[in-house]
PDB file of C-alpha atoms in Angstrom:
ATOM      1  CA  UNK A   1     -15.347 -11.877  20.250  1.00 76.00           C
ATOM      2  CA  UNK A   2     -12.641 -11.093  22.772  1.00 86.00           C
ATOM      3  CA  UNK A   3      -9.860  -8.553  22.681  1.00 90.00           C
ATOM      4  CA  UNK A   4      -7.263 -11.120  21.624  1.00 92.00           C
ATOM      5  CA  UNK A   5      -9.455 -12.201  18.696  1.00 90.00           C
ATOM      6  CA  UNK A   6      -9.875  -8.593  17.528  1.00 90.00           C
ATOM      7  CA  UNK A   7      -6.106  -7.973  17.711  1.00 93.00           C
ATOM      8  CA  UNK A   8      -5.437 -11.186  15.780  1.00 93.00           C
ATOM      9  CA  UNK A   9      -7.893 -10.177  13.050  1.00 92.00           C
ATOM     10  CA  UNK A  10      -6.424  -6.672  12.844  1.00 93.00           C
ATOM     11  CA  UNK A  11      -2.937  -8.182  12.477  1.00 95.00           C
ATOM     12  CA  UNK A  12      -4.110 -10.472   9.661  1.00 94.00           C
ATOM     13  CA  UNK A  13      -5.836  -7.515   8.006  1.00 95.00           C
ATOM     14  CA  UNK A  14      -2.598  -5.501   8.091  1.00 94.00           C
ATOM     15  CA  UNK A  15      -0.586  -8.407   6.686  1.00 95.00           C
ATOM     16  CA  UNK A  16      -3.127  -8.926   3.898  1.00 95.00           C
ATOM     17  CA  UNK A  17      -2.980  -5.203   3.020  1.00 94.00           C
ATOM     18  CA  UNK A  18       0.820  -5.378   2.720  1.00 91.00           C
ATOM     19  CA  UNK A  19       0.522  -8.485   0.545  1.00 93.00           C
ATOM     20  CA  UNK A  20      -2.011  -6.791  -1.762  1.00 94.00           C
ATOM     21  CA  UNK A  21       0.165  -3.699  -2.185  1.00 91.00           C
ATOM     22  CA  UNK A  22       3.284  -5.822  -2.731  1.00 91.00           C
ATOM     23  CA  UNK A  23       1.539  -7.987  -5.363  1.00 93.00           C
ATOM     24  CA  UNK A  24       0.221  -4.857  -7.091  1.00 93.00           C
ATOM     25  CA  UNK A  25       3.723  -3.399  -7.099  1.00 91.00           C
ATOM     26  CA  UNK A  26       5.126  -6.519  -8.744  1.00 91.00           C
ATOM     27  CA  UNK A  27       2.254  -6.705 -11.227  1.00 93.00           C
ATOM     28  CA  UNK A  28       2.467  -3.035 -12.233  1.00 92.00           C
ATOM     29  CA  UNK A  29       6.258  -2.905 -12.439  1.00 89.00           C
ATOM     30  CA  UNK A  30       8.640   0.000 -11.838  1.00 86.00           C
ATOM     31  CA  UNK A  31       8.240   1.602 -15.285  1.00 91.00           C
ATOM     32  CA  UNK A  32       4.461   1.857 -15.063  1.00 91.00           C
ATOM     33  CA  UNK A  33       4.681   3.008 -11.446  1.00 89.00           C
ATOM     34  CA  UNK A  34       6.916   5.861 -12.584  1.00 87.00           C
ATOM     35  CA  UNK A  35       4.405   6.779 -15.314  1.00 92.00           C
ATOM     36  CA  UNK A  36       1.227   6.397 -13.285  1.00 90.00           C
ATOM     37  CA  UNK A  37       2.283   7.731  -9.859  1.00 90.00           C
ATOM     38  CA  UNK A  38       4.066  10.874  -8.689  1.00 86.00           C
ATOM     39  CA  UNK A  39       6.453  10.525  -5.776  1.00 76.00           C
ATOM     40  CA  UNK A  40       6.798  13.150  -3.074  1.00 68.00           C
ATOM     41  CA  UNK A  41       9.417  15.845  -3.552  1.00 65.00           C
ATOM     42  CA  UNK A  42      12.365  14.932  -1.381  1.00 62.00           C
ATOM     43  CA  UNK A  43      14.143  18.281  -1.828  1.00 61.00           C
ATOM     44  CA  UNK A  44      13.553  19.080   1.840  1.00 60.00           C
ATOM     45  CA  UNK A  45      16.005  16.349   2.761  1.00 58.00           C
ATOM     46  CA  UNK A  46      15.809  13.067   4.560  1.00 58.00           C
ATOM     47  CA  UNK A  47      15.010  12.632   8.210  1.00 59.00           C
ATOM     48  CA  UNK A  48      14.022   9.731  10.440  1.00 58.00           C
ATOM     49  CA  UNK A  49      10.450   9.290   9.204  1.00 60.00           C
ATOM     50  CA  UNK A  50      11.450   9.412   5.514  1.00 58.00           C
ATOM     51  CA  UNK A  51      13.730   6.393   5.766  1.00 61.00           C
ATOM     52  CA  UNK A  52      12.612   3.267   4.002  1.00 62.00           C
ATOM     53  CA  UNK A  53      13.254  -0.288   5.077  1.00 62.00           C
ATOM     54  CA  UNK A  54      13.839  -3.434   3.078  1.00 62.00           C
ATOM     55  CA  UNK A  55      10.478  -3.330   1.295  1.00 62.00           C
ATOM     56  CA  UNK A  56      10.185   0.467   1.271  1.00 64.00           C
ATOM     57  CA  UNK A  57      11.006   1.163  -2.359  1.00 65.00           C
ATOM     58  CA  UNK A  58       8.896  -1.693  -3.700  1.00 68.00           C
ATOM     59  CA  UNK A  59       5.854  -0.625  -1.640  1.00 74.00           C
ATOM     60  CA  UNK A  60       6.266   3.090  -2.442  1.00 77.00           C
ATOM     61  CA  UNK A  61       3.655   4.254  -4.933  1.00 81.00           C
ATOM     62  CA  UNK A  62       3.142   7.976  -4.326  1.00 81.00           C
ATOM     63  CA  UNK A  63       0.127   9.929  -5.575  1.00 86.00           C
ATOM     64  CA  UNK A  64      -1.753   8.874  -8.728  1.00 91.00           C
ATOM     65  CA  UNK A  65      -1.229  11.252 -11.648  1.00 91.00           C
ATOM     66  CA  UNK A  66      -2.931   9.417 -14.527  1.00 94.00           C
ATOM     67  CA  UNK A  67      -6.219   7.625 -15.085  1.00 95.00           C
ATOM     68  CA  UNK A  68      -4.458   4.272 -14.800  1.00 94.00           C
ATOM     69  CA  UNK A  69      -2.894   5.341 -11.501  1.00 93.00           C
ATOM     70  CA  UNK A  70      -6.282   6.238 -10.055  1.00 95.00           C
ATOM     71  CA  UNK A  71      -7.685   2.900 -11.253  1.00 95.00           C
ATOM     72  CA  UNK A  72      -4.799   0.948  -9.726  1.00 94.00           C
ATOM     73  CA  UNK A  73      -5.174   2.825  -6.425  1.00 94.00           C
ATOM     74  CA  UNK A  74      -8.936   2.227  -6.396  1.00 96.00           C
ATOM     75  CA  UNK A  75      -8.425  -1.480  -7.079  1.00 96.00           C
ATOM     76  CA  UNK A  76      -5.901  -1.779  -4.250  1.00 94.00           C
ATOM     77  CA  UNK A  77      -8.193   0.065  -1.821  1.00 95.00           C
ATOM     78  CA  UNK A  78     -11.150  -2.092  -2.847  1.00 97.00           C
ATOM     79  CA  UNK A  79      -9.154  -5.317  -2.465  1.00 96.00           C
ATOM     80  CA  UNK A  80      -7.921  -4.252   0.975  1.00 95.00           C
ATOM     81  CA  UNK A  81     -11.463  -3.338   2.052  1.00 96.00           C
ATOM     82  CA  UNK A  82     -12.886  -6.658   0.835  1.00 96.00           C
ATOM     83  CA  UNK A  83     -10.198  -8.753   2.531  1.00 96.00           C
ATOM     84  CA  UNK A  84     -10.595  -6.816   5.783  1.00 94.00           C
ATOM     85  CA  UNK A  85     -14.367  -7.314   5.608  1.00 95.00           C
ATOM     86  CA  UNK A  86     -13.925 -11.040   5.029  1.00 94.00           C
ATOM     87  CA  UNK A  87     -11.387 -11.338   7.878  1.00 93.00           C
ATOM     88  CA  UNK A  88     -13.689  -9.615  10.348  1.00 89.00           C
ATOM     89  CA  UNK A  89     -16.931 -11.304   9.264  1.00 88.00           C
ATOM     90  CA  UNK A  90     -15.764 -14.886   8.725  1.00 79.00           C
TER      91      UNK A  90
END
């Protein structure tokens, strides 16, 4: 496997991770995300690295604070790991 093949597989792995998180965000919904996850305190103000793009708010989960939040995070991490494994093995 050459360097170009590894870069291509890493790119597809990143895209699949974004798709998994985006689908989970749609499936969970904003009300459950607010209940299950705690966002970072933004009282320190905004700066360049805190800005969010077009998909920023929909992909923003925060830290899990309930049992359901930990389960959702574990499912997303597991799905990302499995898809990355499949992309690199197949």
